[in-house]
Amino acid sequence: MNKSDFPIFTNHPELVYLDNAATSQKPSIVINAIQDFYEKSNSNVHRGIHKLAEESTILYENSRSTIAKFIGAKPEEIIFTSGTTESLNLIADMLGQYFGTSAKTKTILLTELEHHSNILPWQKIADILKWKIDYVNIDNNYSLDIQDLDYRLRTLDVSIISLTNMSNVTGSIVPLEEIGKLVKSKSPETLIVVDGAQYVPHHKIDLSQLPEIDFYAFSGHKMMGPTGIGVLYGKEELLTKLNPTKLGGGMISKVEREHSTYANLPEKFEAGTPNISGAIALASAIDYIINEITEDDINKLYNLTQYSLTTLLSIPELTVLGPQASENRGPVFSFSIKNIHPHDVAQYLDNDNIAIRAGHHCTQLLHREVFNLPATARASLYYYNEKDDIDKLIASIKKLITTFK
Ligand code: PLP
């Protein structure tokens, strides 16, 4: 991988981009894929019999196959959405509809690490079904407390557990295999939904090796793809049982005056004209990951994670809110600095051309109830970051601390 593959860095040579957990930068191959589609192949998918319609349908369906192969799934198990948020809303709504006839009060289990996108859709469903919501705690190392999960599985009637694969705040990685086995051994009927928004961009996920995981959501834009495209994976046998919540053109088999029948998987979940260029460009981003992100790039990012952690931890005024060792954590560092508001930190760093994020990062529960802080500053890395970026970050933070003293 070459940093020069990313035009944003040519246009902003001074930029130190450390806001990758919010969105990643895009290589030319992805940007060109969008332009190429509109210049050479633009047509709607699935409904035409002219050549361009056939071509765009093939490109769109090939993209689905690329994505399916990348995560160890079948093409029929890949539903295109606009991103993780839509994927989680979709699965929550579909399960809500599915369980709508069950009179028994059950629990939807979430964790303290969850992003608002993995809380609000479930709160809506719990309200409709008159179910309960409960949360698995995190431990002193900001990781999911497996014993607490075990306890809740034993004491609650958990119908659905929805949890992140990697926190966008603490960087903690949630051990899916262990959790999947634990959940299904204690409660075989419990459905497991995973928010993979932060995990997929940095890690290989092979869902064929994780048979306990029922649904998995992620976004294209955090893994070098464009905005407005994402994926909901669902096990074929489960998707077959669910009904779509978005209805209209492109997802039907037969329409009659009073009733209609739906198309097969995955079309039945993709009503309306989809984001065709987005799907094609996401497949380009995946090709880029497969072909250009080498073992060296992966090791470099791991070493940079270690280096960032060590250097951040060496600043006495700074607290890292996340695992203090680089094992089982991703390259996301939320921190607070004594007596300096995170917004001031981000503003000051921006003056040095360092882009980080400040706020609650869509995790108000985690910030308010666990950290007891309204906000933190967050630096997050991706494959194109260099040691020099971290050195600039650390130098700017130290300068800021001296200035505010
Ligand atoms: N889940 C996590 C852990 C995230 O970090 C994000 C985005 O920041 C989301 C969900 C929502 O993703 P999107 O905005 O792409 O729908």
CSV table of C-alpha atoms and ligand atoms in Angstrom, one decimal:
chain,number,residue,atom,x,y,z
A,1,MET,CA,0.0,0.0,0.0
A,2,ASN,CA,1.2,3.5,-0.8
A,3,LYS,CA,0.0,6.7,0.8
A,4,SER,CA,0.2,8.2,-2.7
A,5,ASP,CA,-2.8,5.9,-3.6
A,6,PHE,CA,-4.9,8.4,-1.6
A,7,PRO,CA,-5.4,11.7,-3.5
A,8,ILE,CA,-6.5,13.5,-0.3
A,9,PHE,CA,-2.9,13.4,1.0
A,10,THR,CA,-1.7,14.9,-2.3
A,11,ASN,CA,-4.2,17.7,-2.0
A,12,HIS,CA,-3.4,18.2,1.7
A,13,PRO,CA,0.3,17.3,2.1
A,14,GLU,CA,0.4,18.7,5.6
A,15,LEU,CA,-2.6,16.7,6.9
A,16,VAL,CA,-2.2,14.3,9.8
A,17,TYR,CA,-5.4,12.3,9.5
A,18,LEU,CA,-6.3,10.6,12.8
A,19,ASP,CA,-10.1,10.5,12.5
A,20,ASN,CA,-10.3,7.1,10.8
A,21,ALA,CA,-12.9,5.6,13.2
A,22,ALA,CA,-15.3,8.3,11.9
A,23,THR,CA,-14.4,7.6,8.2
A,24,SER,CA,-11.4,6.4,6.2
A,25,GLN,CA,-9.8,8.1,3.2
A,26,LYS,CA,-10.3,6.6,-0.2
A,27,PRO,CA,-7.8,5.3,-2.7
A,28,SER,CA,-8.0,6.4,-6.4
A,29,ILE,CA,-9.2,2.9,-7.3
A,30,VAL,CA,-12.4,3.5,-5.3
A,31,ILE,CA,-12.9,7.0,-6.5
A,32,ASN,CA,-12.3,5.9,-10.1
A,33,ALA,CA,-14.7,3.0,-9.8
A,34,ILE,CA,-17.6,5.5,-9.1
A,35,GLN,CA,-16.6,7.7,-12.1
A,36,ASP,CA,-16.1,4.6,-14.3
A,37,PHE,CA,-19.6,3.3,-13.5
A,38,TYR,CA,-21.3,6.5,-14.4
A,39,GLU,CA,-19.2,7.1,-17.5
A,40,LYS,CA,-19.3,3.5,-18.9
A,41,SER,CA,-22.0,1.4,-17.4
A,42,ASN,CA,-24.7,3.5,-15.8
A,43,SER,CA,-28.1,1.9,-16.0
A,44,ASN,CA,-30.6,0.6,-13.4
A,45,VAL,CA,-30.2,-3.0,-12.2
A,46,HIS,CA,-32.4,-6.1,-12.4
A,47,ARG,CA,-35.2,-4.7,-14.6
A,48,GLY,CA,-33.8,-4.0,-18.0
A,49,ILE,CA,-33.1,-6.3,-20.9
A,50,HIS,CA,-30.9,-3.9,-22.8
A,51,LYS,CA,-27.1,-4.3,-22.7
A,52,LEU,CA,-26.2,-1.6,-20.3
A,53,ALA,CA,-28.9,-2.9,-17.8
A,54,GLU,CA,-27.3,-6.3,-18.0
A,55,GLU,CA,-23.8,-4.9,-17.6
A,56,SER,CA,-24.8,-2.8,-14.5
A,57,THR,CA,-26.6,-5.8,-13.0
A,58,ILE,CA,-23.6,-8.0,-13.5
A,59,LEU,CA,-21.3,-5.4,-11.9
A,60,TYR,CA,-23.7,-5.0,-9.0
A,61,GLU,CA,-24.1,-8.7,-8.4
A,62,ASN,CA,-20.4,-9.3,-8.8
A,63,SER,CA,-19.8,-6.8,-6.1
A,64,ARG,CA,-22.2,-8.7,-3.8
A,65,SER,CA,-20.1,-11.9,-4.5
A,66,THR,CA,-16.8,-10.1,-3.8
A,67,ILE,CA,-18.2,-8.9,-0.4
A,68,ALA,CA,-19.7,-12.3,0.4
A,69,LYS,CA,-16.4,-14.0,-0.3
A,70,PHE,CA,-14.5,-11.4,1.8
A,71,ILE,CA,-16.5,-12.2,4.9
A,72,GLY,CA,-17.0,-15.9,4.4
A,73,ALA,CA,-20.7,-15.7,3.4
A,74,LYS,CA,-23.0,-16.6,0.5
A,75,PRO,CA,-24.1,-13.9,-1.9
A,76,GLU,CA,-27.7,-14.5,-0.9
A,77,GLU,CA,-26.8,-13.6,2.6
A,78,ILE,CA,-25.6,-10.1,1.7
A,79,ILE,CA,-28.1,-7.3,1.9
A,80,PHE,CA,-26.9,-3.9,0.7
A,81,THR,CA,-27.9,-1.0,3.0
A,82,SER,CA,-26.7,2.5,3.4
A,83,GLY,CA,-24.4,1.6,6.3
A,84,THR,CA,-24.2,0.0,9.7
A,85,THR,CA,-26.9,2.2,11.1
A,86,GLU,CA,-29.4,1.2,8.4
A,87,SER,CA,-28.3,-2.5,8.8
A,88,LEU,CA,-29.0,-2.5,12.5
A,89,ASN,CA,-32.3,-0.7,12.1
A,90,LEU,CA,-33.3,-3.2,9.4
A,91,ILE,CA,-32.5,-6.2,11.5
A,92,ALA,CA,-34.1,-4.8,14.6
A,93,ASP,CA,-37.3,-3.9,12.7
A,94,MET,CA,-37.4,-7.4,11.0
A,95,LEU,CA,-36.9,-9.2,14.3
A,96,GLY,CA,-39.5,-6.9,15.9
A,97,GLN,CA,-42.0,-7.9,13.3
A,98,TYR,CA,-41.0,-11.6,13.6
A,99,PHE,CA,-41.4,-11.7,17.3
A,100,GLY,CA,-44.5,-9.5,17.2
A,101,THR,CA,-46.8,-12.4,18.0
A,102,SER,CA,-44.9,-13.7,21.0
A,103,ALA,CA,-46.7,-12.7,24.2
A,104,LYS,CA,-43.9,-13.5,26.5
A,105,THR,CA,-41.7,-10.7,27.8
A,106,LYS,CA,-38.1,-11.3,26.8
A,107,THR,CA,-34.9,-9.4,27.1
A,108,ILE,CA,-32.7,-7.7,24.4
A,109,LEU,CA,-29.2,-7.8,25.7
A,110,LEU,CA,-26.7,-5.0,24.7
A,111,THR,CA,-23.4,-4.0,26.1
A,112,GLU,CA,-22.0,-0.8,27.7
A,113,LEU,CA,-19.7,-0.4,24.7
A,114,GLU,CA,-22.5,0.1,22.2
A,115,HIS,CA,-22.8,2.9,19.7
A,116,HIS,CA,-26.1,4.7,19.6
A,117,SER,CA,-26.8,2.9,16.3
A,118,ASN,CA,-26.8,-0.3,18.2
A,119,ILE,CA,-29.0,1.0,21.1
A,120,LEU,CA,-31.8,3.1,19.7
A,121,PRO,CA,-33.2,0.6,17.1
A,122,TRP,CA,-33.5,-2.0,20.0
A,123,GLN,CA,-35.1,0.5,22.4
A,124,LYS,CA,-37.8,1.0,19.7
A,125,ILE,CA,-38.4,-2.7,19.3
A,126,ALA,CA,-38.4,-3.3,23.1
A,127,ASP,CA,-41.0,-0.5,23.4
A,128,ILE,CA,-43.2,-2.1,20.7
A,129,LEU,CA,-42.9,-5.6,22.0
A,130,LYS,CA,-43.0,-4.6,25.7
A,131,TRP,CA,-39.7,-6.4,26.2
A,132,LYS,CA,-36.8,-5.4,28.4
A,133,ILE,CA,-33.3,-4.0,27.5
A,134,ASP,CA,-30.3,-5.0,29.6
A,135,TYR,CA,-26.6,-4.2,29.3
A,136,VAL,CA,-23.5,-6.4,29.8
A,137,ASN,CA,-20.9,-4.5,31.9
A,138,ILE,CA,-17.3,-3.8,30.9
A,139,ASP,CA,-14.5,-4.7,33.2
A,140,ASN,CA,-11.6,-2.6,34.6
A,141,ASN,CA,-9.6,-3.1,31.4
A,142,TYR,CA,-12.5,-1.6,29.3
A,143,SER,CA,-13.2,-5.1,27.8
A,144,LEU,CA,-16.5,-6.9,27.8
A,145,ASP,CA,-17.0,-8.7,31.2
A,146,ILE,CA,-17.6,-12.3,30.1
A,147,GLN,CA,-18.6,-13.3,33.6
A,148,ASP,CA,-21.2,-10.6,33.7
A,149,LEU,CA,-22.5,-11.8,30.3
A,150,ASP,CA,-22.6,-15.4,31.6
A,151,TYR,CA,-24.6,-14.2,34.7
A,152,ARG,CA,-27.1,-12.3,32.6
A,153,LEU,CA,-27.6,-15.2,30.2
A,154,ARG,CA,-28.3,-17.5,33.2
A,155,THR,CA,-30.7,-15.0,34.9
A,156,LEU,CA,-32.6,-13.3,32.0
A,157,ASP,CA,-34.7,-14.7,29.2
A,158,VAL,CA,-32.5,-13.3,26.4
A,159,SER,CA,-34.0,-13.5,23.0
A,160,ILE,CA,-31.6,-11.2,21.1
A,161,ILE,CA,-28.0,-10.1,22.0
A,162,SER,CA,-26.6,-7.3,19.9
A,163,LEU,CA,-23.0,-6.3,20.5
A,164,THR,CA,-20.1,-4.6,18.9
A,165,ASN,CA,-17.1,-6.5,17.5
A,166,MET,CA,-14.8,-3.6,18.4
A,167,SER,CA,-15.6,-0.4,20.3
A,168,ASN,CA,-15.3,2.9,18.5
A,169,VAL,CA,-14.2,4.5,21.8
A,170,THR,CA,-12.1,2.1,23.8
A,171,GLY,CA,-10.8,0.1,20.8
A,172,SER,CA,-11.6,-3.1,22.8
A,173,ILE,CA,-12.1,-6.1,20.6
A,174,VAL,CA,-14.9,-8.4,21.6
A,175,PRO,CA,-14.0,-12.1,21.3
A,176,LEU,CA,-16.8,-13.2,19.0
A,177,GLU,CA,-16.0,-16.9,18.9
A,178,GLU,CA,-15.9,-17.3,22.7
A,179,ILE,CA,-19.0,-15.2,23.1
A,180,GLY,CA,-20.9,-17.0,20.4
A,181,LYS,CA,-20.2,-20.3,22.0
A,182,LEU,CA,-21.1,-19.1,25.4
A,183,VAL,CA,-24.4,-17.6,24.3
A,184,LYS,CA,-25.5,-20.6,22.3
A,185,SER,CA,-24.5,-23.1,25.0
A,186,LYS,CA,-26.5,-21.2,27.7
A,187,SER,CA,-29.3,-20.2,25.4
A,188,PRO,CA,-29.4,-21.9,22.0
A,189,GLU,CA,-32.4,-19.9,20.8
A,190,THR,CA,-30.8,-16.5,21.4
A,191,LEU,CA,-30.1,-14.6,18.2
A,192,ILE,CA,-26.7,-12.9,18.0
A,193,VAL,CA,-26.4,-9.7,16.1
A,194,VAL,CA,-23.0,-8.0,15.7
A,195,ASP,CA,-22.0,-4.4,14.9
A,196,GLY,CA,-18.8,-4.9,12.9
A,197,ALA,CA,-18.4,-1.2,11.9
A,198,GLN,CA,-15.0,-0.8,13.5
A,199,TYR,CA,-13.8,-4.4,13.3
A,200,VAL,CA,-14.1,-5.2,9.6
A,201,PRO,CA,-11.9,-2.2,8.4
A,202,HIS,CA,-8.8,-3.6,10.3
A,203,HIS,CA,-9.4,-7.4,10.7
A,204,LYS,CA,-10.2,-10.4,8.7
A,205,ILE,CA,-13.6,-11.8,9.5
A,206,ASP,CA,-14.6,-15.2,8.4
A,207,LEU,CA,-18.3,-15.8,9.2
A,208,SER,CA,-18.1,-19.3,7.9
A,209,GLN,CA,-16.0,-20.1,10.9
A,210,LEU,CA,-18.4,-18.3,13.3
A,211,PRO,CA,-21.6,-20.4,12.9
A,212,GLU,CA,-23.0,-18.9,16.2
A,213,ILE,CA,-23.2,-15.4,14.7
A,214,ASP,CA,-26.6,-14.9,13.1
A,215,PHE,CA,-26.4,-11.3,11.7
A,216,TYR,CA,-23.4,-9.0,11.1
A,217,ALA,CA,-23.5,-5.3,10.1
A,218,PHE,CA,-20.8,-3.0,8.7
A,219,SER,CA,-20.2,0.2,6.7
A,220,GLY,CA,-18.3,0.7,3.5
A,221,HIS,CA,-16.9,4.2,4.3
A,222,LYS,CA,-14.8,3.1,7.3
A,223,MET,CA,-12.9,0.6,5.1
A,224,MET,CA,-11.9,2.9,2.2
A,225,GLY,CA,-15.3,2.5,0.4
A,226,PRO,CA,-17.7,5.4,-0.3
A,227,THR,CA,-20.3,6.7,2.1
A,228,GLY,CA,-23.9,5.5,1.7
A,229,ILE,CA,-23.2,1.8,1.3
A,230,GLY,CA,-23.1,-0.9,3.9
A,231,VAL,CA,-24.0,-4.5,4.5
A,232,LEU,CA,-26.3,-6.6,6.6
A,233,TYR,CA,-25.2,-10.2,6.6
A,234,GLY,CA,-27.8,-12.7,7.8
A,235,LYS,CA,-27.7,-16.5,7.8
A,236,GLU,CA,-29.7,-17.8,4.9
A,237,GLU,CA,-32.1,-20.0,6.9
A,238,LEU,CA,-32.9,-17.0,9.1
A,239,LEU,CA,-33.3,-14.4,6.4
A,240,THR,CA,-35.7,-16.8,4.6
A,241,LYS,CA,-38.0,-16.7,7.7
A,242,LEU,CA,-37.9,-12.9,8.0
A,243,ASN,CA,-40.1,-10.5,6.2
A,244,PRO,CA,-38.8,-7.2,4.7
A,245,THR,CA,-39.8,-3.9,6.3
A,246,LYS,CA,-39.0,-1.8,3.2
A,247,LEU,CA,-41.5,-2.6,0.4
A,248,GLY,CA,-41.8,-1.5,-3.2
A,249,GLY,CA,-40.2,-2.0,-6.6
A,250,GLY,CA,-37.6,-4.6,-7.2
A,251,MET,CA,-38.4,-6.9,-4.3
A,252,ILE,CA,-41.6,-8.6,-5.5
A,253,SER,CA,-42.5,-11.9,-7.1
A,254,LYS,CA,-46.2,-11.1,-7.8
A,255,VAL,CA,-48.4,-8.1,-6.9
A,256,GLU,CA,-52.1,-8.6,-6.6
A,257,ARG,CA,-54.8,-6.1,-5.5
A,258,GLU,CA,-54.8,-7.1,-1.8
A,259,HIS,CA,-51.6,-9.0,-1.3
A,260,SER,CA,-48.2,-9.5,-2.9
A,261,THR,CA,-45.5,-12.2,-2.7
A,262,TYR,CA,-41.9,-11.3,-2.4
A,263,ALA,CA,-38.8,-12.2,-4.5
A,264,ASN,CA,-36.2,-14.6,-3.2
A,265,LEU,CA,-33.1,-13.6,-1.2
A,266,PRO,CA,-31.5,-11.2,-1.3
A,267,GLU,CA,-33.8,-9.0,-3.5
A,268,LYS,CA,-36.7,-9.2,-1.2
A,269,PHE,CA,-34.8,-7.0,1.2
A,270,GLU,CA,-33.6,-4.4,-1.4
A,271,ALA,CA,-36.7,-2.4,-2.4
A,272,GLY,CA,-36.2,0.5,-4.7
A,273,THR,CA,-33.1,1.5,-6.8
A,274,PRO,CA,-30.1,0.5,-4.8
A,275,ASN,CA,-26.8,2.4,-4.4
A,276,ILE,CA,-25.3,0.7,-7.5
A,277,SER,CA,-22.1,2.7,-7.8
A,278,GLY,CA,-21.6,2.5,-4.0
A,279,ALA,CA,-21.7,-1.3,-4.1
A,280,ILE,CA,-19.3,-1.5,-7.0
A,281,ALA,CA,-16.9,1.0,-5.3
A,282,LEU,CA,-17.1,-1.0,-2.0
A,283,ALA,CA,-16.1,-4.1,-3.9
A,284,SER,CA,-13.1,-2.0,-5.3
A,285,ALA,CA,-12.2,-1.1,-1.7
A,286,ILE,CA,-12.2,-4.8,-0.8
A,287,ASP,CA,-10.1,-5.6,-3.9
A,288,TYR,CA,-7.7,-2.9,-2.6
A,289,ILE,CA,-7.6,-4.5,0.8
A,290,ILE,CA,-7.0,-8.0,-0.6
A,291,ASN,CA,-4.4,-6.9,-3.2
A,292,GLU,CA,-2.6,-3.9,-1.7
A,293,ILE,CA,-2.7,-4.3,2.1
A,294,THR,CA,0.2,-6.6,2.7
A,295,GLU,CA,1.3,-8.5,5.8
A,296,ASP,CA,3.9,-5.7,6.3
A,297,ASP,CA,1.1,-3.1,6.3
A,298,ILE,CA,-0.8,-5.1,8.8
A,299,ASN,CA,2.3,-5.4,11.0
A,300,LYS,CA,3.0,-1.8,10.6
A,301,LEU,CA,-0.4,-0.8,11.9
A,302,TYR,CA,-0.1,-3.2,14.8
A,303,ASN,CA,3.3,-1.7,15.7
A,304,LEU,CA,1.9,1.8,15.3
A,305,THR,CA,-0.9,0.9,17.7
A,306,GLN,CA,1.6,-0.3,20.3
A,307,TYR,CA,3.8,2.8,19.8
A,308,SER,CA,0.8,5.2,20.1
A,309,LEU,CA,-0.4,3.5,23.2
A,310,THR,CA,3.1,3.6,24.9
A,311,THR,CA,3.6,7.3,24.0
A,312,LEU,CA,0.1,8.4,25.0
A,313,LEU,CA,0.4,6.5,28.3
A,314,SER,CA,3.7,8.2,29.0
A,315,ILE,CA,2.1,11.6,29.3
A,316,PRO,CA,1.2,12.0,33.0
A,317,GLU,CA,-1.7,14.5,32.4
A,318,LEU,CA,-3.4,12.2,29.9
A,319,THR,CA,-5.7,9.3,30.6
A,320,VAL,CA,-6.3,6.7,27.9
A,321,LEU,CA,-9.9,5.3,28.2
A,322,GLY,CA,-9.3,1.9,26.7
A,323,PRO,CA,-7.2,-1.3,27.2
A,324,GLN,CA,-3.7,-0.3,28.3
A,325,ALA,CA,-2.0,-3.1,26.3
A,326,SER,CA,-2.1,-3.5,22.5
A,327,GLU,CA,-3.4,-7.1,22.5
A,328,ASN,CA,-7.1,-7.4,21.9
A,329,ARG,CA,-7.5,-3.8,21.0
A,330,GLY,CA,-7.7,-1.8,17.8
A,331,PRO,CA,-6.0,1.4,16.8
A,332,VAL,CA,-8.6,3.7,18.5
A,333,PHE,CA,-7.5,5.9,21.4
A,334,SER,CA,-10.0,8.0,23.4
A,335,PHE,CA,-8.3,10.1,26.0
A,336,SER,CA,-8.9,13.0,28.4
A,337,ILE,CA,-6.4,15.6,29.5
A,338,LYS,CA,-6.6,17.0,33.0
A,339,ASN,CA,-8.3,20.4,33.1
A,340,ILE,CA,-8.5,20.7,29.3
A,341,HIS,CA,-11.8,20.2,27.5
A,342,PRO,CA,-11.7,17.6,24.6
A,343,HIS,CA,-13.1,20.2,22.2
A,344,ASP,CA,-10.2,22.5,23.0
A,345,VAL,CA,-7.8,19.6,22.5
A,346,ALA,CA,-9.3,18.9,19.0
A,347,GLN,CA,-9.3,22.6,18.1
A,348,TYR,CA,-5.7,23.1,19.2
A,349,LEU,CA,-4.6,20.0,17.3
A,350,ASP,CA,-6.4,21.2,14.2
A,351,ASN,CA,-4.3,24.3,14.2
A,352,ASP,CA,-1.4,22.0,13.8
A,353,ASN,CA,-3.2,20.2,10.9
A,354,ILE,CA,-3.9,17.2,13.0
A,355,ALA,CA,-7.5,15.9,12.6
A,356,ILE,CA,-8.9,14.1,15.6
A,357,ARG,CA,-12.5,13.9,17.0
A,358,ALA,CA,-13.9,15.2,20.2
A,359,GLY,CA,-17.3,14.4,21.8
A,360,HIS,CA,-19.2,11.4,23.1
A,361,HIS,CA,-18.6,9.6,19.8
A,362,CYS,CA,-22.3,8.4,19.8
A,363,THR,CA,-21.7,6.6,23.1
A,364,GLN,CA,-23.4,8.7,25.7
A,365,LEU,CA,-24.1,5.8,28.0
A,366,LEU,CA,-20.4,4.7,28.1
A,367,HIS,CA,-19.2,8.3,28.6
A,368,ARG,CA,-21.8,9.3,31.3
A,369,GLU,CA,-22.3,6.0,33.2
A,370,VAL,CA,-18.9,4.3,32.9
A,371,PHE,CA,-16.3,7.1,32.3
A,372,ASN,CA,-18.3,9.8,34.2
A,373,LEU,CA,-17.2,12.2,31.5
A,374,PRO,CA,-19.3,14.1,29.0
A,375,ALA,CA,-16.8,13.8,26.2
A,376,THR,CA,-13.3,12.6,25.2
A,377,ALA,CA,-10.8,13.3,22.5
A,378,ARG,CA,-10.2,10.4,20.0
A,379,ALA,CA,-7.3,9.6,17.7
A,380,SER,CA,-7.8,6.6,15.4
A,381,LEU,CA,-5.4,5.2,12.9
A,382,TYR,CA,-5.5,3.4,9.5
A,383,TYR,CA,-3.1,1.7,7.2
A,384,TYR,CA,-1.8,4.9,5.7
A,385,ASN,CA,-0.7,6.5,9.0
A,386,GLU,CA,3.0,6.7,9.8
A,387,LYS,CA,5.1,6.9,12.9
A,388,ASP,CA,5.6,10.6,12.0
A,389,ASP,CA,1.9,11.2,12.4
A,390,ILE,CA,2.0,9.9,16.0
A,391,ASP,CA,5.1,11.9,16.8
A,392,LYS,CA,3.3,15.0,15.6
A,393,LEU,CA,0.2,14.1,17.6
A,394,ILE,CA,2.3,13.6,20.8
A,395,ALA,CA,4.3,16.8,20.2
A,396,SER,CA,1.2,18.9,19.7
A,397,ILE,CA,-0.5,17.4,22.9
A,398,LYS,CA,2.6,18.2,24.9
A,399,LYS,CA,2.7,21.7,23.6
A,400,LEU,CA,-1.0,22.1,24.4
A,401,ILE,CA,-0.5,20.9,28.0
A,402,THR,CA,2.4,23.4,28.5
A,403,THR,CA,0.4,26.2,27.0
A,404,PHE,CA,-2.7,25.5,29.2
A,405,LYS,CA,-0.6,25.1,32.4
B,1,PLP,N1,-21.3,1.3,15.1
B,1,PLP,C1,-20.1,1.7,15.4
B,1,PLP,C2,-19.2,0.9,16.4
B,1,PLP,C3,-19.6,2.8,14.8
B,1,PLP,O1,-18.3,3.3,15.1
B,1,PLP,C4,-20.4,3.5,13.9
B,1,PLP,C5,-19.9,4.8,13.3
B,1,PLP,O2,-19.2,5.5,13.8
B,1,PLP,C6,-21.6,3.0,13.6
B,1,PLP,C7,-22.1,1.9,14.3
B,1,PLP,C8,-22.5,3.7,12.6
B,1,PLP,O3,-22.0,3.6,11.4
B,1,PLP,P1,-22.6,4.4,10.1
B,1,PLP,O4,-22.6,5.9,10.6
B,1,PLP,O5,-21.7,4.2,9.0
B,1,PLP,O6,-24.0,3.9,9.9
